[in-house]
XYZ file of C-alpha atoms in Angstrom:
694
model
C 25.432 -37.066 34.499
C 25.032 -34.587 31.717
C 26.883 -33.849 28.508
C 28.785 -30.609 28.184
C 28.411 -28.371 25.156
C 31.475 -28.666 22.948
C 33.319 -25.583 21.615
C 36.227 -25.940 19.195
C 38.818 -23.160 18.896
C 41.209 -23.753 16.044
C 44.296 -22.179 14.578
C 44.303 -22.088 10.787
C 47.703 -22.129 9.035
C 49.404 -25.465 9.668
C 46.480 -26.734 11.737
C 43.076 -26.758 10.044
C 44.735 -25.549 6.829
C 47.649 -27.384 5.239
C 50.914 -25.419 5.339
C 51.576 -25.196 1.614
C 48.162 -25.464 -0.027
C 45.847 -23.869 2.601
C 43.507 -26.802 1.992
C 41.290 -28.334 4.692
C 40.680 -31.492 2.635
C 41.994 -33.838 5.342
C 39.469 -32.493 7.850
C 36.354 -32.547 5.641
C 34.636 -35.574 7.176
C 35.095 -34.235 10.694
C 34.026 -30.728 9.651
C 30.799 -32.195 8.238
C 30.173 -33.972 11.537
C 30.796 -30.731 13.461
C 28.298 -28.949 11.231
C 25.645 -31.643 11.757
C 26.183 -31.449 15.526
C 25.950 -27.628 15.389
C 29.184 -27.359 17.364
C 30.596 -23.811 17.385
C 33.860 -23.751 15.434
C 35.764 -20.615 16.435
C 38.542 -19.766 14.002
C 41.468 -18.387 16.020
C 44.309 -17.142 13.887
C 47.065 -14.640 13.193
C 45.130 -13.891 10.007
C 43.159 -10.678 9.538
C 39.398 -10.642 9.868
C 39.174 -10.196 6.101
C 41.108 -13.415 5.498
C 39.043 -15.263 8.093
C 35.823 -14.069 6.477
C 36.894 -15.808 3.244
C 37.558 -19.055 5.130
C 34.288 -18.814 7.074
C 32.458 -18.515 3.777
C 34.157 -21.659 2.434
C 33.315 -23.539 5.638
C 29.769 -22.106 5.651
C 29.824 -21.246 9.353
C 28.503 -18.278 11.338
C 30.332 -18.291 14.650
C 32.556 -15.753 16.404
C 36.183 -15.629 15.278
C 39.431 -14.402 16.807
C 41.841 -12.585 14.539
C 45.448 -11.386 14.618
C 46.627 -13.597 17.493
C 43.843 -12.720 19.927
C 43.788 -8.996 19.153
C 40.047 -8.873 18.506
C 37.003 -11.095 18.738
C 34.240 -10.552 16.183
C 30.761 -11.766 17.134
C 27.706 -12.292 14.923
C 24.578 -10.338 15.839
C 22.759 -13.265 17.483
C 25.183 -13.087 20.431
C 24.709 -9.346 20.985
C 22.683 -9.696 24.220
C 25.366 -11.897 25.803
C 28.289 -9.519 25.194
C 29.895 -7.204 27.777
C 29.404 -3.432 27.621
C 32.814 -2.814 26.050
C 31.791 -4.659 22.875
C 31.515 -2.175 20.037
C 29.934 -2.219 16.604
C 32.425 -2.732 13.775
C 30.809 -3.134 10.379
C 28.355 -6.067 10.624
C 29.904 -7.413 13.835
C 30.097 -6.656 17.531
C 33.736 -6.744 18.577
C 35.801 -6.986 21.748
C 39.262 -5.539 21.118
C 42.207 -6.729 23.220
C 45.016 -5.517 20.964
C 46.667 -2.186 20.170
C 46.003 0.128 17.243
C 47.903 -0.709 14.100
C 49.470 2.754 13.866
C 51.137 2.259 17.269
C 52.598 -1.047 16.063
C 53.919 0.530 12.855
C 55.452 3.379 14.852
C 57.368 0.813 16.916
C 58.426 -1.199 13.854
C 60.168 1.846 12.339
C 62.780 1.635 15.103
C 64.190 -1.567 13.652
C 65.478 -2.848 10.362
C 62.762 -5.431 9.945
C 60.539 -6.069 6.967
C 56.824 -6.349 7.750
C 53.730 -6.809 5.633
C 53.297 -3.029 5.477
C 56.613 -2.825 3.615
C 55.705 -5.442 1.047
C 53.641 -5.313 -2.121
C 50.675 -7.601 -2.653
C 52.807 -9.682 -4.989
C 55.617 -10.014 -2.435
C 53.189 -11.143 0.278
C 51.678 -13.635 -2.153
C 55.117 -15.038 -2.975
C 56.132 -15.312 0.703
C 52.898 -16.920 1.867
C 51.755 -18.913 -1.138
C 48.470 -16.998 -1.161
C 46.767 -15.784 -4.299
C 46.683 -12.021 -4.914
C 43.160 -11.594 -3.494
C 44.071 -13.263 -0.200
C 47.449 -11.512 -0.118
C 45.571 -8.195 -0.211
C 43.384 -9.374 2.680
C 46.495 -10.464 4.602
C 47.861 -6.942 4.309
C 44.713 -5.356 5.792
C 46.157 -5.383 9.297
C 44.230 -3.729 12.135
C 46.067 -4.844 15.274
C 49.346 -6.612 14.437
C 52.273 -6.756 12.038
C 53.817 -9.979 10.731
C 57.523 -9.591 9.935
C 60.601 -11.480 8.833
C 63.653 -11.378 11.100
C 66.794 -10.668 9.120
C 69.820 -9.064 10.816
C 68.137 -7.689 13.927
C 68.544 -9.213 17.409
C 65.207 -10.781 18.459
C 65.960 -10.442 22.174
C 66.586 -6.722 21.755
C 63.316 -6.274 19.838
C 61.407 -8.165 22.550
C 62.836 -5.944 25.323
C 62.001 -2.749 23.460
C 58.536 -4.008 22.580
C 57.758 -4.550 26.261
C 58.634 -0.926 27.023
C 56.268 0.092 24.250
C 53.363 -2.020 25.609
C 53.864 -4.606 22.880
C 55.304 -8.121 22.522
C 56.629 -10.486 19.888
C 55.097 -13.877 19.161
C 55.990 -16.565 16.638
C 53.567 -18.177 14.213
C 54.069 -20.892 11.632
C 55.790 -18.602 9.100
C 56.359 -15.176 10.647
C 57.082 -13.298 13.826
C 54.273 -10.934 14.881
C 54.245 -7.634 16.763
C 51.120 -7.591 18.930
C 49.682 -5.891 22.026
C 51.180 -6.986 25.344
C 47.753 -7.781 26.833
C 46.541 -10.030 24.066
C 46.891 -13.707 23.272
C 44.671 -16.465 21.926
C 44.127 -17.907 25.421
C 42.584 -14.712 26.803
C 40.332 -14.424 23.778
C 39.315 -18.084 24.140
C 38.238 -17.562 27.756
C 36.106 -14.559 26.832
C 34.303 -16.448 24.073
C 33.880 -19.550 26.231
C 32.228 -17.567 29.044
C 29.868 -15.881 26.598
C 28.845 -19.239 25.130
C 28.336 -20.667 28.617
C 25.693 -17.969 29.177
C 24.262 -18.451 25.686
C 23.807 -22.220 26.055
C 23.072 -22.024 29.794
C 25.088 -25.170 30.421
C 28.631 -26.284 31.145
C 30.963 -26.287 28.193
C 33.950 -28.356 27.107
C 36.595 -26.418 25.220
C 38.836 -27.956 22.563
C 41.862 -25.948 21.446
C 43.813 -26.868 18.294
C 47.126 -25.355 17.233
C 50.644 -26.038 16.027
C 52.816 -23.022 16.817
C 54.230 -20.940 19.644
C 51.467 -18.370 19.313
C 48.922 -21.159 20.017
C 50.407 -22.192 23.370
C 48.235 -19.937 25.557
C 45.139 -21.149 23.720
C 46.098 -24.779 24.328
C 46.760 -24.059 28.009
C 43.295 -22.514 28.347
C 41.491 -25.417 26.657
C 39.991 -28.417 28.461
C 41.213 -30.621 25.617
C 44.395 -29.257 23.982
C 45.395 -30.670 20.589
C 48.884 -30.097 19.163
C 49.209 -30.600 15.410
C 52.478 -31.919 13.992
C 54.242 -29.264 11.901
C 54.868 -29.628 8.173
C 58.550 -30.415 8.924
C 57.375 -33.338 11.161
C 58.400 -31.565 14.400
C 56.215 -30.446 17.321
C 56.096 -27.150 19.154
C 57.614 -27.555 22.624
C 54.689 -27.674 25.060
C 53.961 -29.997 27.971
C 50.382 -30.485 29.179
C 49.090 -33.560 31.023
C 46.075 -34.132 28.783
C 47.680 -32.978 25.516
C 46.688 -34.880 22.358
C 49.348 -34.909 19.630
C 48.519 -35.568 16.010
C 50.249 -38.306 14.051
C 49.907 -36.307 10.824
C 50.545 -32.632 9.982
C 47.963 -30.123 8.799
C 44.341 -30.870 8.062
C 44.803 -34.655 8.184
C 46.186 -34.384 11.705
C 43.357 -31.978 12.571
C 40.759 -34.453 11.338
C 42.535 -37.306 13.120
C 42.547 -35.628 16.569
C 39.300 -33.654 16.497
C 37.641 -36.783 15.115
C 38.796 -38.739 18.176
C 37.444 -36.077 20.509
C 34.077 -36.158 18.738
C 33.893 -39.947 19.003
C 34.731 -39.740 22.702
C 32.022 -37.152 23.294
C 29.535 -39.171 21.223
C 30.284 -42.248 23.338
C 29.752 -40.204 26.502
C 26.513 -38.687 25.172
C 25.169 -42.147 24.341
C 26.072 -43.407 27.819
C 24.603 -40.340 29.550
C 21.313 -40.735 27.663
C 21.177 -44.353 28.800
C 21.603 -43.263 32.416
C 19.112 -40.405 32.078
C 16.435 -42.865 30.951
C 16.731 -44.827 34.206
C 17.139 -42.021 36.724
C 14.692 -42.515 39.624
C 13.101 -39.088 39.215
C 12.381 -39.872 35.580
C 11.100 -43.446 35.914
C 8.904 -42.686 38.929
C 7.461 -39.625 37.243
C 6.602 -41.792 34.218
C 5.252 -44.797 36.149
C 3.580 -43.381 39.268
C 0.587 -41.015 39.024
C -1.750 -39.583 41.643
C -5.259 -38.560 40.616
C -7.048 -37.190 43.682
C -7.253 -40.265 45.966
C -6.300 -42.818 43.331
C -2.691 -43.896 43.026
C -1.618 -45.503 39.757
C 1.556 -47.570 39.604
C 1.961 -48.563 35.974
C -1.381 -50.310 35.217
C -2.260 -51.072 38.862
C -4.728 -48.868 40.705
C -4.703 -48.234 44.494
C -7.691 -46.441 46.059
C -6.053 -44.561 48.916
C -9.329 -44.156 50.833
C -9.108 -47.903 51.522
C -5.871 -47.504 53.460
C -5.353 -46.005 56.888
C -1.714 -44.950 56.397
C 0.932 -44.932 53.689
C 4.476 -45.959 54.613
C 7.598 -45.700 52.493
C 10.460 -48.135 52.950
C 13.442 -48.855 50.789
C 17.065 -49.677 50.248
C 19.594 -49.376 47.450
C 21.888 -46.904 45.717
C 18.950 -45.380 43.855
C 16.459 -45.532 46.726
C 17.265 -42.036 48.019
C 16.400 -40.430 44.688
C 13.381 -42.723 44.393
C 12.222 -41.464 47.781
C 12.557 -37.848 46.659
C 10.459 -38.585 43.574
C 7.720 -40.492 45.433
C 7.562 -37.823 48.166
C 7.018 -35.171 45.493
C 3.917 -37.120 44.396
C 2.408 -38.245 47.726
C 3.712 -35.492 50.048
C 1.698 -35.257 53.293
C -0.143 -38.487 52.476
C 2.977 -40.308 53.671
C 2.730 -41.216 57.355
C 6.358 -42.220 57.765
C 9.257 -43.553 55.768
C 12.701 -45.091 56.252
C 15.035 -45.613 53.321
C 18.670 -46.757 53.384
C 20.858 -45.284 50.663
C 24.257 -43.644 50.107
C 23.543 -40.372 51.925
C 21.695 -39.202 55.012
C 18.887 -36.621 55.000
C 15.172 -36.075 55.618
C 12.650 -35.609 52.814
C 9.263 -34.660 54.229
C 8.222 -37.559 56.456
C 10.813 -39.873 54.969
C 14.095 -40.388 56.787
C 16.953 -41.439 54.551
C 19.685 -43.305 56.395
C 23.188 -43.970 55.139
C 24.420 -47.530 54.781
C 27.677 -48.921 53.422
C 28.563 -50.474 50.038
C 29.916 -52.917 48.867
C 30.704 -54.198 52.399
C 27.956 -53.666 55.046
C 28.921 -51.763 58.202
C 27.280 -50.785 61.471
C 25.160 -48.193 59.670
C 23.806 -50.925 57.379
C 22.874 -52.949 60.484
C 21.258 -50.011 62.277
C 19.290 -49.045 59.182
C 18.023 -52.590 58.748
C 16.912 -52.707 62.394
C 14.960 -49.465 61.840
C 13.281 -50.959 58.758
C 12.353 -54.135 60.658
C 10.837 -52.138 63.531
C 8.753 -50.025 61.153
C 7.497 -53.100 59.243
C 6.285 -54.606 62.497
C 4.168 -51.463 63.156
C 2.476 -51.535 59.752
C -0.872 -53.362 59.924
C -3.339 -54.913 57.464
C -5.135 -51.620 56.771
C -2.028 -49.767 55.607
C -0.253 -49.434 52.266
C 3.498 -49.966 52.187
C 5.580 -48.819 49.222
C 9.038 -50.353 49.132
C 11.725 -48.729 46.958
C 14.275 -51.318 45.852
C 17.413 -50.914 43.779
C 20.910 -52.306 43.353
C 23.161 -52.078 46.356
C 20.381 -52.962 48.802
C 22.155 -56.214 49.689
C 24.970 -54.314 51.404
C 23.194 -51.111 52.412
C 20.458 -52.934 54.371
C 21.566 -55.970 56.306
C 20.924 -57.721 59.616
C 22.372 -61.166 60.168
C 21.036 -64.299 61.817
C 22.644 -64.689 65.278
C 25.361 -65.486 66.220
C 26.850 -63.959 63.001
C 28.427 -60.616 63.893
C 28.981 -57.603 61.698
C 32.676 -58.465 61.481
C 31.823 -62.027 60.431
C 29.529 -60.710 57.726
C 32.132 -58.244 56.445
C 34.746 -60.987 56.234
C 32.335 -63.255 54.358
C 31.348 -60.502 51.909
C 34.966 -59.629 51.237
C 35.835 -63.254 50.504
C 32.836 -63.629 48.189
C 33.556 -60.441 46.241
C 37.179 -61.420 45.641
C 36.425 -65.075 44.881
C 35.129 -64.536 41.352
C 31.639 -65.683 42.281
C 28.917 -64.010 40.231
C 26.234 -61.852 41.825
C 23.692 -64.705 41.880
C 26.052 -66.938 43.811
C 27.040 -64.171 46.215
C 23.381 -63.482 46.932
C 22.627 -67.150 47.647
C 25.033 -66.990 50.574
C 23.896 -63.529 51.674
C 20.248 -64.598 51.751
C 20.916 -67.577 54.004
C 22.740 -65.656 56.693
C 20.291 -62.700 56.700
C 17.112 -61.848 58.590
C 15.952 -59.611 55.728
C 16.990 -61.123 52.398
C 15.347 -63.969 50.476
C 11.816 -62.821 51.307
C 12.455 -62.621 55.057
C 11.230 -59.012 55.144
C 8.061 -60.017 53.233
C 7.197 -62.602 55.916
C 6.950 -59.746 58.416
C 4.762 -57.543 56.169
C 1.020 -57.725 56.961
C -0.190 -54.867 54.735
C -0.769 -54.437 51.020
C 2.605 -53.588 49.545
C 3.970 -52.332 46.224
C 7.658 -52.844 45.538
C 9.046 -50.345 42.999
C 12.163 -51.809 41.459
C 15.157 -50.436 39.600
C 16.793 -53.614 38.355
C 20.543 -54.090 38.537
C 20.658 -57.732 37.478
C 20.747 -59.607 34.189
C 17.265 -60.692 33.123
C 15.621 -58.494 35.821
C 15.238 -61.519 38.074
C 13.302 -60.454 41.185
C 14.927 -63.260 43.151
C 18.285 -61.546 42.704
C 17.614 -57.782 42.865
C 18.681 -56.531 46.284
C 18.772 -60.177 47.413
C 14.956 -60.213 47.225
C 13.837 -58.855 50.615
C 10.182 -59.067 49.534
C 10.225 -61.868 46.951
C 10.568 -65.636 46.877
C 13.887 -67.453 46.803
C 14.380 -70.885 45.267
C 17.888 -71.397 46.618
C 18.577 -73.343 49.807
C 21.050 -73.544 52.669
C 22.567 -76.478 50.805
C 23.124 -74.210 47.767
C 24.827 -71.616 49.969
C 27.262 -74.236 51.231
C 27.975 -75.364 47.659
C 28.971 -71.801 46.669
C 31.489 -71.652 49.504
C 32.894 -75.013 48.441
C 33.000 -74.102 44.739
C 35.153 -71.021 45.346
C 37.284 -72.701 48.017
C 36.288 -70.346 50.828
C 34.333 -72.768 53.048
C 37.249 -73.025 55.451
C 37.997 -69.303 55.226
C 34.617 -67.858 56.246
C 33.937 -67.344 59.979
C 32.689 -70.335 62.015
C 29.416 -68.531 62.867
C 28.526 -68.443 59.166
C 29.185 -72.176 58.787
C 27.128 -72.901 61.916
C 24.093 -70.963 60.620
C 24.255 -72.668 57.216
C 24.611 -76.118 58.807
C 21.695 -75.402 61.164
C 19.618 -74.361 58.163
C 20.469 -77.574 56.337
C 19.284 -79.451 59.445
C 15.988 -77.416 59.445
C 16.851 -75.730 62.749
C 16.500 -72.301 61.034
C 13.645 -71.279 58.708
C 14.377 -71.369 55.001
C 13.956 -68.332 52.758
C 10.463 -67.525 51.389
C 9.337 -70.153 48.848
C 5.758 -69.065 48.034
C 4.990 -65.589 46.709
C 2.896 -63.456 49.093
C -0.366 -62.309 47.527
C -0.382 -58.976 49.362
C 2.909 -57.859 47.749
C 3.257 -56.832 44.094
C 6.516 -55.954 42.324
C 6.904 -53.363 39.535
C 10.110 -53.079 37.511
C 10.407 -49.401 36.593
C 13.933 -49.302 35.203
C 16.377 -51.839 33.816
C 19.458 -52.241 31.688
C 17.211 -52.944 28.659
C 15.466 -49.598 29.079
C 18.844 -47.855 29.339
C 20.144 -49.623 26.216
C 17.064 -48.627 24.208
C 17.608 -44.985 25.168
C 21.266 -45.306 24.180
C 20.266 -46.742 20.814
C 17.902 -43.827 20.133
C 20.659 -41.326 20.957
C 23.204 -43.138 18.763
C 20.791 -42.939 15.832
C 20.225 -39.220 16.481
C 23.976 -38.748 16.235
C 23.937 -40.364 12.803
C 25.140 -43.880 13.541
C 23.664 -47.240 12.684
C 22.971 -48.638 16.146
C 22.667 -52.175 17.443
C 21.976 -53.573 20.902
C 24.252 -56.614 20.942
C 23.302 -57.924 24.392
C 21.931 -56.981 27.787
C 23.419 -60.144 29.306
C 27.121 -59.310 29.392
C 28.437 -61.370 32.327
C 31.824 -63.005 31.658
C 35.348 -61.977 32.668
C 35.754 -58.229 32.002
C 39.092 -58.392 30.225
C 37.919 -61.219 27.949
C 34.804 -59.263 26.974
C 36.870 -56.154 26.175
C 39.266 -58.089 23.956
C 36.502 -60.007 22.178
C 34.442 -56.902 21.395
C 37.387 -55.170 19.707
C 38.453 -58.281 17.781
C 34.920 -58.654 16.415
C 34.585 -54.965 15.612
C 37.800 -54.888 13.597
C 36.428 -57.579 11.285
C 32.984 -56.025 10.727
C 32.279 -53.626 7.864
C 28.899 -51.891 7.494
C 30.079 -49.074 5.180
C 28.561 -46.661 7.661
C 29.713 -45.438 11.049
C 28.072 -47.707 13.597
C 27.536 -48.226 17.326
C 27.363 -51.487 19.233
C 25.748 -51.425 22.675
C 26.331 -53.908 25.457
C 24.679 -54.192 28.854
C 25.118 -56.373 31.881
C 27.697 -56.889 34.572
C 31.057 -58.517 33.927
C 33.266 -60.057 36.606
C 36.873 -59.620 37.646
C 38.950 -62.233 39.424
C 41.032 -59.943 41.618
C 44.635 -61.098 41.917
C 46.508 -57.807 42.184
C 46.519 -54.970 44.684
C 45.638 -52.161 42.286
C 42.688 -49.808 42.008
C 39.846 -49.929 39.503
C 36.727 -51.842 38.599
C 35.276 -54.182 36.001
C 34.519 -51.353 33.537
C 38.006 -49.885 33.684
C 39.522 -53.355 33.376
C 37.340 -54.074 30.346
C 38.392 -50.771 28.747
C 42.060 -51.506 29.435
C 41.843 -54.947 27.822
C 40.016 -53.336 24.878
C 42.780 -50.740 24.595
C 45.412 -53.449 24.261
C 43.471 -54.916 21.351
C 42.789 -51.493 19.762
C 46.527 -50.761 19.651
C 46.974 -48.089 16.928
C 43.722 -48.913 15.089
C 42.279 -45.460 14.339
C 38.599 -46.140 13.665
C 37.404 -47.423 17.047
C 36.224 -45.732 20.249
C 35.253 -47.824 23.278
C 33.629 -46.818 26.552
C 32.547 -48.953 29.461
C 30.988 -47.513 32.614
C 28.725 -48.277 35.532
C 25.346 -46.567 35.463
C 25.674 -45.825 39.182
C 28.754 -43.692 38.478
C 31.108 -45.768 40.627
C 33.266 -48.593 39.328
C 34.872 -50.994 41.797
C 37.051 -49.416 44.479
C 37.571 -46.190 42.525
C 35.750 -42.879 42.152
C 35.437 -43.338 38.378
C 32.389 -44.649 36.530
C 34.600 -46.271 33.909
C 37.034 -45.355 31.137
C 37.450 -44.771 27.417
C 39.820 -46.497 25.014
C 41.092 -45.482 21.574
C 44.308 -45.316 19.567
C 45.217 -41.882 20.942
C 45.121 -43.249 24.476
C 47.269 -46.151 23.292
C 49.779 -43.670 21.810
C 49.776 -41.720 25.087
C 50.482 -44.892 27.070
C 53.475 -45.646 24.856
C 54.748 -42.095 25.268
C 54.506 -42.559 29.067
C 56.065 -46.057 28.922
C 53.009 -47.688 30.504
C 52.807 -51.453 30.090
C 49.173 -52.543 29.711
C 49.863 -56.142 30.729
C 51.472 -55.061 34.002
C 48.486 -52.902 34.930
C 46.071 -55.701 34.024
C 48.057 -58.198 36.082
C 47.838 -55.911 39.120
C 44.145 -55.060 38.515
C 45.267 -51.421 38.420
C 43.273 -50.028 35.516
C 42.382 -46.850 37.436
C 45.969 -45.631 37.714
C 46.646 -46.487 34.063
C 43.759 -44.358 32.796
C 44.460 -41.650 35.361
C 47.941 -41.239 33.875
C 46.446 -41.154 30.370
C 43.700 -38.676 31.421
C 40.849 -40.842 30.173
C 38.858 -41.893 33.191
C 35.134 -41.212 33.027
C 34.357 -39.498 36.337
C 30.706 -38.575 36.870
C 30.016 -38.986 40.603
C 27.031 -40.948 41.899
C 24.249 -40.925 39.334
C 21.466 -41.812 41.756
C 20.536 -44.949 39.835
C 21.972 -48.410 39.135
C 21.074 -50.721 36.245
C 24.464 -52.408 35.931
C 26.912 -51.404 33.199
C 26.778 -50.031 29.675
C 29.523 -50.461 27.082
C 29.561 -48.403 23.888
C 31.634 -49.198 20.811
C 31.842 -46.739 17.928
C 33.487 -47.695 14.665
C 33.963 -45.390 11.709
C 33.813 -46.986 8.312
C 35.068 -45.697 4.946
C 32.438 -44.602 2.475
C 31.523 -47.165 -0.154
C 33.422 -46.569 -3.387
C 31.238 -45.532 -6.283
């Protein structure tokens, strides 16, 4: 998970600049934020470069700009080494020209009875455009295009003739324009975007903002297209799936929509920084050090000369990446390793096996058998390092006979859908397993260090991965009570009931009750650590930041609603961020697709309604939410507007637990892929506040 570098391409007249006054007053707050973030703002207009220079000076920016409807791109000197060979020096710039020479355009114009800027005096241009005389003069300094007014001539006829001449006609906010056939704002955008991709050496996210026909190609080329309402309250006719439409015309609409995009990207950046702080490669690098033959794990020292062999074992969504990181430190010192994760590959002497999540399968069983066999071979003179993270409960499993794989899968499915929390689910899992609840620890004879990435509230070692190497205070009686509480005692397979009843009657050994002295646990990453990193990033972005809780655990939709209700009432007189961590629950009643984070965001969206100041994001740090391929979703008033435009009923989607398809239609899923870690969920709320009145 990594943020993309934002680029903003914007039309001027009717978009960033108000139609009548040419003011950008309504966009000032957002422009200031863009400047603080050092986001390239690429002015993309039908205006001449001389007009754009005046505007750049007012905005105090030094970025490339695109003039005369994509005819030419002018670059500042600092981008010189990233430009193609065809870029040529023009005055203080390096330029890429896509348009035709002005004299060719004037030669064509003479064929028709149309009045262009070349036919008008400075005063006439000023009167037509509302510009002052200085800017009217700059508007007349055409290099690649000719704005004109259509009077008695047939537009279709002009367009046909223009094509023969290697030209075309496009329509702006006020005038028609004669331009080169091979130019448009979209082509120019792509050129600039590719140059900036090389300059920043990272992926980029392109925002395009416009209001007129001549902006359509730019909007089509943008990742995030924004259509500004025209001064007459109409919209240009364009249909794009992820199009954002402004509620207001001109600079106010510009500030409204670009402001939303910035809040969305800020929320993502904050979330990504949280995840980055708990990535296995980062936490192991920070916590595990090798100095010759001394291994340091946090403050604990292991003299490797005292051990015959080093073995690596592990299970969990993050265990594969943990294995890569530990192998990079210990390398050939590792005798053998078996780790069960979400992919299959070999890393040095460590074999990573693939299990299944959230329901164990045959691979989970086979992997667990391999782990058990290896543990039995490890003796008192060895050092075992166990890599444990969330997901281990399903990825590594081997049941107490006569419970079959199918029996286990049925039981897991019933538990996950019952509404039981993770603690309760694990109580049952532990008491039908030969690995969980310290069962693996009872088989370990060697010194062992368990490196833990916590995915549970409070970092309780009894819960993480169902505690294969730690004590367990729950009992067979507790397991039976969970099944009774959620009314699934009569639904689980008979073999499961038999094992639990035999345990209650002391015919099967209980889980481990006394901590083994030869095994030490180290928590390397947790939701708290992720939240602290998120808080630091939020402050860097200029927000007041607060960690509200790392113990979020109630019904997802209730949490989403409550957060927004509280946020609406709070006023700090400064833009602020609230951070939440934990793992909510969903009582699944419908047949839809989604997860707890998407459901929380959908419930939040219902409460946000058309409230403009709030952005909300909820996502799983592992990158996968529920039965979907999304990490989570975002919610704000623009998404609410989009849902109304598409006639989507939030209540219906909530009732069917189908948050994924709702946000898919609104183009606001957060899709990241597997992160390689798992410390539960992070929710980010951003609220903008008005400045205090003097």
